[in-house]
Tab-separated table of C-alpha atoms in Angstrom:
chain	number	residue	atom	x	y	z
A	1	UNK	CA	86.121	83.273	144.821
A	2	UNK	CA	85.387	79.932	143.141
A	3	UNK	CA	86.342	79.799	139.476
A	4	UNK	CA	84.099	79.424	136.428
A	5	UNK	CA	84.198	76.255	134.267
A	6	UNK	CA	87.169	75.911	131.896
A	7	UNK	CA	84.913	75.924	128.807
A	8	UNK	CA	82.949	79.009	129.923
A	9	UNK	CA	82.900	81.601	127.122
A	10	UNK	CA	83.927	85.140	128.141
A	11	UNK	CA	83.450	88.213	125.993
A	12	UNK	CA	81.237	91.072	124.922
A	13	UNK	CA	78.267	91.803	122.657
A	14	UNK	CA	77.582	94.407	119.965
A	15	UNK	CA	74.957	94.952	117.259
A	16	UNK	CA	75.681	95.894	113.648
A	17	UNK	CA	73.418	98.969	113.596
A	18	UNK	CA	74.947	100.350	116.807
A	19	UNK	CA	78.625	100.029	115.896
A	20	UNK	CA	79.276	99.478	112.181
A	21	UNK	CA	78.295	102.776	110.581
A	22	UNK	CA	78.986	102.663	106.805
A	23	UNK	CA	75.213	102.627	106.469
A	24	UNK	CA	75.165	102.703	102.641
A	25	UNK	CA	78.652	101.292	101.956
A	26	UNK	CA	79.238	98.314	99.639
A	27	UNK	CA	75.636	98.056	98.492
A	28	UNK	CA	73.963	98.033	101.909
A	29	UNK	CA	70.253	98.857	101.870
A	30	UNK	CA	68.288	100.903	104.389
A	31	UNK	CA	67.123	99.112	107.532
A	32	UNK	CA	64.425	100.018	110.032
A	33	UNK	CA	67.230	101.223	112.317
A	34	UNK	CA	68.391	103.663	109.628
A	35	UNK	CA	64.980	105.385	109.689
A	36	UNK	CA	64.859	105.605	113.495
A	37	UNK	CA	67.416	108.384	114.070
A	38	UNK	CA	66.309	108.882	117.694
A	39	UNK	CA	66.382	105.194	118.555
A	40	UNK	CA	63.927	102.392	119.228
A	41	UNK	CA	61.322	104.621	120.878
A	42	UNK	CA	61.737	107.575	118.515
A	43	UNK	CA	59.717	108.381	115.381
A	44	UNK	CA	60.305	106.918	111.927
A	45	UNK	CA	61.968	109.515	109.692
A	46	UNK	CA	62.335	108.718	105.997
A	47	UNK	CA	65.847	109.356	104.662
A	48	UNK	CA	66.507	112.127	102.148
A	49	UNK	CA	69.707	112.939	100.258
A	50	UNK	CA	72.219	114.845	102.370
A	51	UNK	CA	70.722	114.058	105.778
A	52	UNK	CA	72.699	112.318	108.471
A	53	UNK	CA	72.272	110.574	111.797
A	54	UNK	CA	74.554	109.372	114.593
A	55	UNK	CA	74.246	105.709	113.520
A	56	UNK	CA	75.387	106.460	109.939
A	57	UNK	CA	78.965	106.394	111.231
A	58	UNK	CA	78.307	105.090	114.770
A	59	UNK	CA	81.817	104.104	115.971
A	60	UNK	CA	82.980	103.184	112.417
A	61	UNK	CA	83.457	99.528	113.397
A	62	UNK	CA	83.008	98.634	109.708
A	63	UNK	CA	86.430	100.110	108.977
A	64	UNK	CA	88.073	99.797	112.406
A	65	UNK	CA	87.135	96.267	113.479
A	66	UNK	CA	90.729	94.872	113.278
A	67	UNK	CA	91.887	97.419	115.874
A	68	UNK	CA	88.856	96.728	118.073
A	69	UNK	CA	89.158	92.939	117.838
A	70	UNK	CA	92.831	93.261	118.879
A	71	UNK	CA	91.684	95.133	121.998
A	72	UNK	CA	89.069	92.443	122.742
A	73	UNK	CA	91.790	89.813	122.364
A	74	UNK	CA	94.022	91.795	124.730
A	75	UNK	CA	91.266	91.473	127.349
A	76	UNK	CA	91.231	87.728	126.736
A	77	UNK	CA	87.860	87.373	125.011
A	78	UNK	CA	87.026	83.838	123.923
A	79	UNK	CA	83.682	84.963	122.413
A	80	UNK	CA	82.233	88.008	120.660
A	81	UNK	CA	78.524	88.321	120.061
A	82	UNK	CA	77.827	90.268	116.859
A	83	UNK	CA	74.979	90.611	114.421
A	84	UNK	CA	74.921	90.460	110.651
A	85	UNK	CA	73.168	93.435	109.071
A	86	UNK	CA	70.444	91.720	107.010
A	87	UNK	CA	70.517	94.689	104.596
A	88	UNK	CA	74.183	94.086	103.762
A	89	UNK	CA	73.199	90.644	102.459
A	90	UNK	CA	69.764	91.432	100.950
A	91	UNK	CA	69.562	95.247	100.663
A	92	UNK	CA	65.795	95.405	100.073
A	93	UNK	CA	65.067	92.028	101.615
A	94	UNK	CA	63.292	90.418	98.671
A	95	UNK	CA	66.156	89.943	96.187
A	96	UNK	CA	66.741	86.536	94.638
A	97	UNK	CA	70.530	86.817	94.911
A	98	UNK	CA	72.574	88.127	97.856
A	99	UNK	CA	74.934	91.102	97.770
A	100	UNK	CA	78.432	89.639	97.445
A	101	UNK	CA	80.161	92.708	98.918
A	102	UNK	CA	78.180	92.291	102.127
A	103	UNK	CA	78.950	88.580	102.367
A	104	UNK	CA	82.660	89.275	101.725
A	105	UNK	CA	82.795	91.841	104.541
A	106	UNK	CA	81.642	89.313	107.146
A	107	UNK	CA	84.032	86.701	105.723
A	108	UNK	CA	86.929	89.043	106.492
A	109	UNK	CA	85.442	89.918	109.857
A	110	UNK	CA	85.064	86.267	110.960
A	111	UNK	CA	88.594	85.550	109.716
A	112	UNK	CA	89.893	88.356	111.932
A	113	UNK	CA	88.105	86.871	114.952
A	114	UNK	CA	89.551	83.435	114.158
A	115	UNK	CA	93.052	84.892	113.972
A	116	UNK	CA	92.590	85.998	117.603
A	117	UNK	CA	90.933	82.720	118.724
A	118	UNK	CA	87.629	84.475	119.420
A	119	UNK	CA	84.472	82.421	118.842
A	120	UNK	CA	81.707	84.350	117.050
A	121	UNK	CA	78.134	84.192	118.394
A	122	UNK	CA	76.034	85.622	115.571
A	123	UNK	CA	72.552	87.151	115.750
A	124	UNK	CA	70.631	87.003	112.466
A	125	UNK	CA	68.351	89.975	113.199
A	126	UNK	CA	69.278	92.435	115.950
A	127	UNK	CA	66.719	95.240	116.168
A	128	UNK	CA	66.626	95.794	112.421
A	129	UNK	CA	65.151	94.452	109.199
A	130	UNK	CA	65.195	95.736	105.609
A	131	UNK	CA	63.147	98.922	105.313
A	132	UNK	CA	62.124	97.663	101.873
A	133	UNK	CA	60.227	94.773	103.496
A	134	UNK	CA	58.352	97.234	105.713
A	135	UNK	CA	57.511	99.604	102.851
A	136	UNK	CA	56.523	96.987	100.279
A	137	UNK	CA	55.105	94.160	102.395
A	138	UNK	CA	54.130	95.616	105.770
A	139	UNK	CA	57.005	94.074	107.722
A	140	UNK	CA	56.412	90.886	109.714
A	141	UNK	CA	52.682	91.505	109.336
A	142	UNK	CA	53.143	89.772	105.975
A	143	UNK	CA	53.499	86.005	105.815
A	144	UNK	CA	55.770	86.492	102.767
A	145	UNK	CA	58.510	87.882	105.012
A	146	UNK	CA	58.939	84.405	106.555
A	147	UNK	CA	60.285	83.171	103.206
A	148	UNK	CA	62.552	86.188	102.769
A	149	UNK	CA	64.053	85.630	106.228
A	150	UNK	CA	64.539	81.920	105.609
A	151	UNK	CA	66.383	82.695	102.362
A	152	UNK	CA	68.642	85.139	104.225
A	153	UNK	CA	69.293	82.636	107.036
A	154	UNK	CA	70.092	79.793	104.627
A	155	UNK	CA	72.413	82.104	102.665
A	156	UNK	CA	74.541	83.033	105.670
A	157	UNK	CA	74.497	79.497	107.128
A	158	UNK	CA	75.837	78.119	103.842
A	159	UNK	CA	78.413	80.889	103.470
A	160	UNK	CA	79.812	80.811	107.022
A	161	UNK	CA	79.243	77.161	107.988
A	162	UNK	CA	82.971	76.599	108.593
A	163	UNK	CA	83.409	79.871	110.499
A	164	UNK	CA	80.341	80.245	112.747
A	165	UNK	CA	79.012	77.468	114.986
A	166	UNK	CA	76.921	79.532	117.429
A	167	UNK	CA	73.854	81.389	116.153
A	168	UNK	CA	70.861	83.337	117.502
A	169	UNK	CA	67.683	84.109	115.567
A	170	UNK	CA	66.002	87.342	116.783
A	171	UNK	CA	67.370	89.732	119.386
A	172	UNK	CA	65.100	90.306	122.409
A	173	UNK	CA	62.180	88.850	120.467
A	174	UNK	CA	59.699	89.850	123.188
A	175	UNK	CA	60.504	93.579	122.703
A	176	UNK	CA	58.026	93.650	119.803
A	177	UNK	CA	55.296	94.009	122.436
A	178	UNK	CA	56.824	97.357	123.456
A	179	UNK	CA	58.470	98.559	120.215
A	180	UNK	CA	56.617	97.039	117.233
A	181	UNK	CA	58.511	98.992	114.546
A	182	UNK	CA	61.881	97.809	115.830
A	183	UNK	CA	60.675	94.284	116.551
A	184	UNK	CA	58.342	93.427	113.687
A	185	UNK	CA	58.298	96.446	111.361
A	186	UNK	CA	54.788	97.556	112.340
A	187	UNK	CA	53.626	101.086	113.227
A	188	UNK	CA	53.414	101.931	116.939
A	189	UNK	CA	49.637	102.349	116.484
A	190	UNK	CA	49.145	98.674	115.546
A	191	UNK	CA	46.558	96.643	117.450
A	192	UNK	CA	47.496	93.805	119.803
A	193	UNK	CA	46.104	91.339	117.276
A	194	UNK	CA	48.260	92.750	114.461
A	195	UNK	CA	51.389	92.669	116.627
A	196	UNK	CA	50.795	89.072	117.765
A	197	UNK	CA	50.150	87.927	114.185
A	198	UNK	CA	53.457	89.490	113.149
A	199	UNK	CA	55.142	87.857	116.161
A	200	UNK	CA	53.658	84.530	115.069
A	201	UNK	CA	55.227	84.926	111.619
A	202	UNK	CA	58.541	85.726	113.317
A	203	UNK	CA	58.317	82.671	115.588
A	204	UNK	CA	57.682	80.462	112.540
A	205	UNK	CA	60.637	82.084	110.742
A	206	UNK	CA	62.826	81.527	113.796
A	207	UNK	CA	61.892	77.825	113.853
A	208	UNK	CA	62.555	77.467	110.106
A	209	UNK	CA	65.988	79.051	110.676
A	210	UNK	CA	66.658	76.524	113.460
A	211	UNK	CA	65.802	73.673	111.105
A	212	UNK	CA	67.939	75.169	108.313
A	213	UNK	CA	70.886	75.626	110.678
A	214	UNK	CA	70.677	71.995	111.820
A	215	UNK	CA	70.480	70.847	108.182
A	216	UNK	CA	73.300	73.028	106.815
A	217	UNK	CA	75.682	73.099	109.818
A	218	UNK	CA	75.079	69.861	111.772
A	219	UNK	CA	77.749	70.707	114.361
A	220	UNK	CA	76.338	74.202	115.057
A	221	UNK	CA	74.090	75.239	117.911
A	222	UNK	CA	71.355	77.829	117.492
A	223	UNK	CA	69.437	79.645	120.207
A	224	UNK	CA	66.807	82.287	120.776
A	225	UNK	CA	67.306	85.597	122.566
A	226	UNK	CA	64.946	86.937	125.212
A	227	UNK	CA	64.851	90.240	127.047
A	228	UNK	CA	65.024	88.790	130.565
A	229	UNK	CA	62.270	90.870	132.111
A	230	UNK	CA	61.918	89.229	135.521
A	231	UNK	CA	59.087	90.753	137.546
A	232	UNK	CA	58.482	90.502	141.288
A	233	UNK	CA	55.153	90.951	143.082
A	234	UNK	CA	55.335	94.263	144.979
A	235	UNK	CA	53.652	92.626	147.983
A	236	UNK	CA	52.689	89.131	149.123
A	237	UNK	CA	49.045	89.947	148.405
A	238	UNK	CA	47.801	86.942	146.343
A	239	UNK	CA	46.521	89.245	143.586
A	240	UNK	CA	50.002	90.789	143.228
A	241	UNK	CA	51.580	87.314	143.073
A	242	UNK	CA	49.162	86.267	140.310
A	243	UNK	CA	49.791	89.556	138.470
A	244	UNK	CA	53.553	88.886	138.588
A	245	UNK	CA	52.969	85.380	137.183
A	246	UNK	CA	50.965	86.876	134.282
A	247	UNK	CA	53.546	89.618	133.614
A	248	UNK	CA	56.377	87.089	133.499
A	249	UNK	CA	54.398	84.869	131.161
A	250	UNK	CA	54.131	87.795	128.718
A	251	UNK	CA	57.840	87.296	127.911
A	252	UNK	CA	58.199	83.617	128.859
A	253	UNK	CA	55.631	82.845	126.143
A	254	UNK	CA	58.320	83.444	123.500
A	255	UNK	CA	60.684	81.023	125.203
A	256	UNK	CA	57.876	78.485	125.650
A	257	UNK	CA	57.149	78.425	121.919
A	258	UNK	CA	60.836	78.395	120.907
A	259	UNK	CA	61.819	75.716	123.461
A	260	UNK	CA	58.718	73.529	123.507
A	261	UNK	CA	57.486	73.945	119.948
A	262	UNK	CA	53.838	74.924	120.574
A	263	UNK	CA	51.676	77.702	121.997
A	264	UNK	CA	51.048	77.307	125.759
A	265	UNK	CA	47.495	77.123	127.106
A	266	UNK	CA	47.753	80.398	129.018
A	267	UNK	CA	48.492	82.222	125.747
A	268	UNK	CA	45.509	80.643	124.003
A	269	UNK	CA	43.363	81.936	126.867
A	270	UNK	CA	44.936	85.405	126.538
A	271	UNK	CA	44.008	85.449	122.832
A	272	UNK	CA	40.436	84.330	123.607
A	273	UNK	CA	40.014	86.888	126.397
A	274	UNK	CA	41.293	89.697	124.184
A	275	UNK	CA	39.371	88.730	121.039
A	276	UNK	CA	42.585	87.946	119.143
A	277	UNK	CA	42.298	85.385	116.351
A	278	UNK	CA	45.609	84.398	114.799
A	279	UNK	CA	45.994	82.755	111.436
A	280	UNK	CA	48.015	79.655	112.313
A	281	UNK	CA	48.300	76.980	109.640
A	282	UNK	CA	49.071	73.277	110.052
A	283	UNK	CA	52.384	73.973	108.304
A	284	UNK	CA	53.113	76.634	110.942
A	285	UNK	CA	52.416	74.168	113.770
A	286	UNK	CA	54.716	71.652	112.149
A	287	UNK	CA	57.470	74.256	111.634
A	288	UNK	CA	57.341	75.372	115.283
A	289	UNK	CA	58.406	71.866	116.352
A	290	UNK	CA	62.001	72.737	115.326
A	291	UNK	CA	63.146	73.927	118.748
A	292	UNK	CA	66.274	75.788	119.817
A	293	UNK	CA	69.411	74.228	121.313
A	294	UNK	CA	69.995	76.850	124.000
A	295	UNK	CA	68.454	80.001	125.457
A	296	UNK	CA	70.231	83.327	125.415
A	297	UNK	CA	68.994	86.447	127.133
A	298	UNK	CA	69.771	90.000	128.184
A	299	UNK	CA	69.596	91.050	131.808
A	300	UNK	CA	69.759	94.607	133.085
A	301	UNK	CA	67.170	94.926	135.833
A	302	UNK	CA	64.040	93.559	137.453
A	303	UNK	CA	60.708	95.273	138.059
A	304	UNK	CA	57.738	95.068	140.381
A	305	UNK	CA	54.064	94.593	139.568
A	306	UNK	CA	50.987	95.340	141.614
A	307	UNK	CA	47.227	95.418	141.246
A	308	UNK	CA	47.198	98.781	143.100
A	309	UNK	CA	45.984	101.095	140.344
A	310	UNK	CA	47.182	104.247	142.108
A	311	UNK	CA	50.776	102.949	142.195
A	312	UNK	CA	50.500	101.911	138.545
A	313	UNK	CA	49.371	105.426	137.592
A	314	UNK	CA	52.416	106.908	139.366
A	315	UNK	CA	54.706	104.403	137.602
A	316	UNK	CA	53.472	105.527	134.170
A	317	UNK	CA	55.004	108.896	134.927
A	318	UNK	CA	58.528	107.559	135.528
A	319	UNK	CA	61.204	106.776	132.954
A	320	UNK	CA	60.438	103.078	132.520
A	321	UNK	CA	56.749	103.001	133.476
A	322	UNK	CA	57.607	100.422	136.122
A	323	UNK	CA	56.726	100.331	139.800
A	324	UNK	CA	60.052	100.842	141.599
A	325	UNK	CA	61.417	98.274	144.014
A	326	UNK	CA	61.957	100.042	147.372
A	327	UNK	CA	64.866	97.700	148.182
A	328	UNK	CA	67.036	98.536	145.138
A	329	UNK	CA	69.277	101.418	144.025
A	330	UNK	CA	69.038	102.813	140.471
A	331	UNK	CA	71.460	103.808	137.706
A	332	UNK	CA	71.417	107.382	136.386
A	333	UNK	CA	69.022	106.159	133.681
A	334	UNK	CA	66.584	104.937	136.332
A	335	UNK	CA	67.374	101.250	135.788
A	336	UNK	CA	67.236	99.415	139.102
A	337	UNK	CA	70.341	97.387	139.960
A	338	UNK	CA	69.610	93.823	141.098
A	339	UNK	CA	72.488	91.323	140.858
A	340	UNK	CA	70.610	88.650	142.867
A	341	UNK	CA	67.833	88.893	140.268
A	342	UNK	CA	70.243	87.470	137.688
A	343	UNK	CA	70.786	84.346	139.799
A	344	UNK	CA	67.014	84.068	140.243
A	345	UNK	CA	66.395	84.462	136.500
A	346	UNK	CA	69.027	81.848	135.611
A	347	UNK	CA	67.356	79.393	137.976
A	348	UNK	CA	63.856	80.218	136.703
A	349	UNK	CA	64.896	79.613	133.081
A	350	UNK	CA	66.830	76.446	133.927
A	351	UNK	CA	63.936	75.010	135.942
A	352	UNK	CA	61.482	75.881	133.181
A	353	UNK	CA	63.405	74.630	130.143
A	354	UNK	CA	66.384	72.470	131.183
A	355	UNK	CA	68.372	73.874	128.268
A	356	UNK	CA	71.819	75.525	128.419
A	357	UNK	CA	71.687	79.275	129.070
A	358	UNK	CA	73.890	82.063	127.706
A	359	UNK	CA	73.935	85.577	129.190
A	360	UNK	CA	74.495	87.613	126.037
A	361	UNK	CA	73.853	91.124	127.399
A	362	UNK	CA	74.457	92.660	130.813
A	363	UNK	CA	76.080	95.963	131.677
A	364	UNK	CA	75.849	99.452	133.094
A	365	UNK	CA	75.181	102.482	130.924
A	366	UNK	CA	76.756	105.628	132.399
A	367	UNK	CA	78.023	109.089	131.448
A	368	UNK	CA	81.742	108.321	131.549
A	369	UNK	CA	84.161	111.268	131.757
A	370	UNK	CA	87.920	110.809	131.213
A	371	UNK	CA	90.113	112.239	134.012
A	372	UNK	CA	93.075	114.607	133.595
A	373	UNK	CA	95.150	111.699	132.281
A	374	UNK	CA	92.473	110.780	129.758
A	375	UNK	CA	91.402	107.646	131.621
A	376	UNK	CA	87.836	106.788	132.636
A	377	UNK	CA	87.882	105.640	136.273
A	378	UNK	CA	84.695	103.591	136.048
A	379	UNK	CA	84.617	101.923	139.470
A	380	UNK	CA	80.792	102.031	139.308
A	381	UNK	CA	80.869	99.748	136.255
A	382	UNK	CA	83.381	97.399	137.868
A	383	UNK	CA	81.157	97.149	140.948
A	384	UNK	CA	78.031	96.449	138.843
A	385	UNK	CA	79.673	93.746	136.720
A	386	UNK	CA	81.510	92.168	139.654
A	387	UNK	CA	78.301	91.770	141.655
A	388	UNK	CA	76.409	90.285	138.697
A	389	UNK	CA	79.185	87.808	137.867
A	390	UNK	CA	79.338	86.657	141.494
A	391	UNK	CA	75.643	85.753	141.171
A	392	UNK	CA	76.253	83.924	137.865
A	393	UNK	CA	78.831	81.785	139.680
A	394	UNK	CA	76.271	81.070	142.402
A	395	UNK	CA	73.754	79.954	139.752
A	396	UNK	CA	76.329	77.591	138.256
A	397	UNK	CA	76.770	76.152	141.765
A	398	UNK	CA	72.970	75.789	141.908
A	399	UNK	CA	73.313	73.372	138.977
A	400	UNK	CA	72.394	75.771	136.169
A	401	UNK	CA	74.236	75.093	132.888
A	402	UNK	CA	75.628	78.468	131.777
A	403	UNK	CA	77.542	78.541	128.473
A	404	UNK	CA	79.048	81.984	128.789
A	405	UNK	CA	78.766	85.693	129.459
A	406	UNK	CA	79.088	88.518	126.931
A	407	UNK	CA	78.757	91.935	128.528
A	408	UNK	CA	76.798	94.492	126.533
A	409	UNK	CA	78.845	97.059	124.624
A	410	UNK	CA	82.461	96.109	125.498
A	411	UNK	CA	83.332	99.165	123.424
A	412	UNK	CA	81.221	102.347	123.635
A	413	UNK	CA	78.444	102.296	121.048
A	414	UNK	CA	75.245	104.105	120.060
A	415	UNK	CA	72.511	103.155	122.525
A	416	UNK	CA	69.444	101.449	121.070
A	417	UNK	CA	66.727	103.189	123.057
A	418	UNK	CA	67.591	106.830	122.263
A	419	UNK	CA	70.548	106.631	119.842
A	420	UNK	CA	72.948	108.284	122.280
A	421	UNK	CA	76.704	107.866	122.571
A	422	UNK	CA	76.639	109.510	126.010
A	423	UNK	CA	75.128	106.348	127.501
A	424	UNK	CA	78.348	104.371	127.585
A	425	UNK	CA	78.770	100.687	128.453
A	426	UNK	CA	82.282	99.948	127.254
A	427	UNK	CA	85.580	98.801	128.698
A	428	UNK	CA	86.940	100.810	125.745
A	429	UNK	CA	86.208	104.533	125.471
A	430	UNK	CA	85.391	105.953	122.026
A	431	UNK	CA	86.001	109.656	121.471
A	432	UNK	CA	82.692	110.694	119.935
A	433	UNK	CA	79.750	112.585	121.426
A	434	UNK	CA	75.993	112.697	120.784
A	435	UNK	CA	76.481	115.419	118.152
A	436	UNK	CA	78.979	113.283	116.246
A	437	UNK	CA	82.029	115.307	117.308
A	438	UNK	CA	85.279	113.538	118.193
A	439	UNK	CA	88.207	111.663	116.724
A	440	UNK	CA	86.760	108.133	117.185
A	441	UNK	CA	90.028	107.274	118.971
A	442	UNK	CA	89.866	104.254	121.286
A	443	UNK	CA	91.271	104.132	124.839
A	444	UNK	CA	91.181	101.650	127.711
A	445	UNK	CA	89.039	102.443	130.766
A	446	UNK	CA	89.891	101.176	134.253
A	447	UNK	CA	87.315	98.406	133.747
A	448	UNK	CA	89.311	97.115	130.740
A	449	UNK	CA	92.107	95.945	133.045
A	450	UNK	CA	89.614	94.653	135.626
A	451	UNK	CA	87.754	92.469	133.084
A	452	UNK	CA	91.056	91.207	131.672
A	453	UNK	CA	91.985	89.952	135.147
A	454	UNK	CA	88.555	88.380	135.703
A	455	UNK	CA	88.901	86.413	132.463
A	456	UNK	CA	92.518	85.451	133.121
A	457	UNK	CA	91.648	84.115	136.599
A	458	UNK	CA	88.389	82.448	135.422
A	459	UNK	CA	86.540	84.624	137.897
A	460	UNK	CA	88.792	83.989	140.903
A	461	UNK	CA	89.553	87.726	141.140
A	462	UNK	CA	85.865	88.629	141.696
A	463	UNK	CA	85.108	90.141	145.087
A	464	UNK	CA	82.288	88.528	147.044
């Protein structure tokens, strides 16, 4: 197997609300994640004294991160993607002054990464925002939240400018179309117009954060983060091909605005056709011109689209409401496995934007069970990751500039969609179940040693 470039960043990715726990520790406020005990697609449940949820402790990364970082370093990580919990810095979101205890925690955390020569890649908002901003202002539906986010971004840029040189604004920013509470702090019943107005405010805030990052940390790079939702036409019927183009544009729109600095014509038509009138000011248009330095994205699967209404009706009854691809196998969660799709997506994004790309999430969720010796023999995960990384190497050969690869959940964590620990992604097993039982002890899975070898050989050990 050909090797990856010498400066390629290898590592893993986690999110604060899925690993940290300590949900009220050191002055932290409640986030939208804290009131979604059943995950992204579950109901909002207001917190009351004495209640508890799986994410309140999660895997206790807040207290155990030195041990976990040492394990990442043992694997040879050169990069760790993390997020800062906005509510540790501004507990309600609208404070004038930040919470020093929260800032101090991430100082210690980044110092620990530096001690192990691991480069942090930091997401400003990963599937959470202060619950106070939702309750008091209506989430991203309010233009005021732009200013609160900019204050938060400027605060952390100034604080960590010597420690963090790679930043991302919003995680999977296009997910707001499917999960408005998680994405923009709006109720699931919100209209398309309300969701797109909130998204507009978020896009402006993202651009203002880009400008602030360039001003405060001139040698930093800041990117966006897309859910890479590549769709294929189910058939070569021209209507299916056009439908696939439209479906892909639904998520590419976010990248178009963040990379090119303006709304594309096809989106303006979509707004006209759907009677959506956004409030976009001249100041907004000017702000959007601050474009990102690189594109990051998650990739788990591809889907198919068709204009055949009968097939679409059947798809609404399956787990993901997607028309299945008859040529692909599926994971036990119904996610179709398509390594070649990752090469295709890398090429599509490179051709479209000509900006460096960073794969910041990719992995296989599975119900891992330790064997008699207490080891998880996760050959299925090794196979999945191997086949995807082979395709990343092919894309690099195609001429695509790929900065790095951080697999999702290098240590078992609470899944975003349903807040389960049983859906495991890690190279490191965590002894805790969906009911919160377990010792939280860490142990190496078979894939731990496999990934360590991949990194050490710069990909030469991958099997084609």
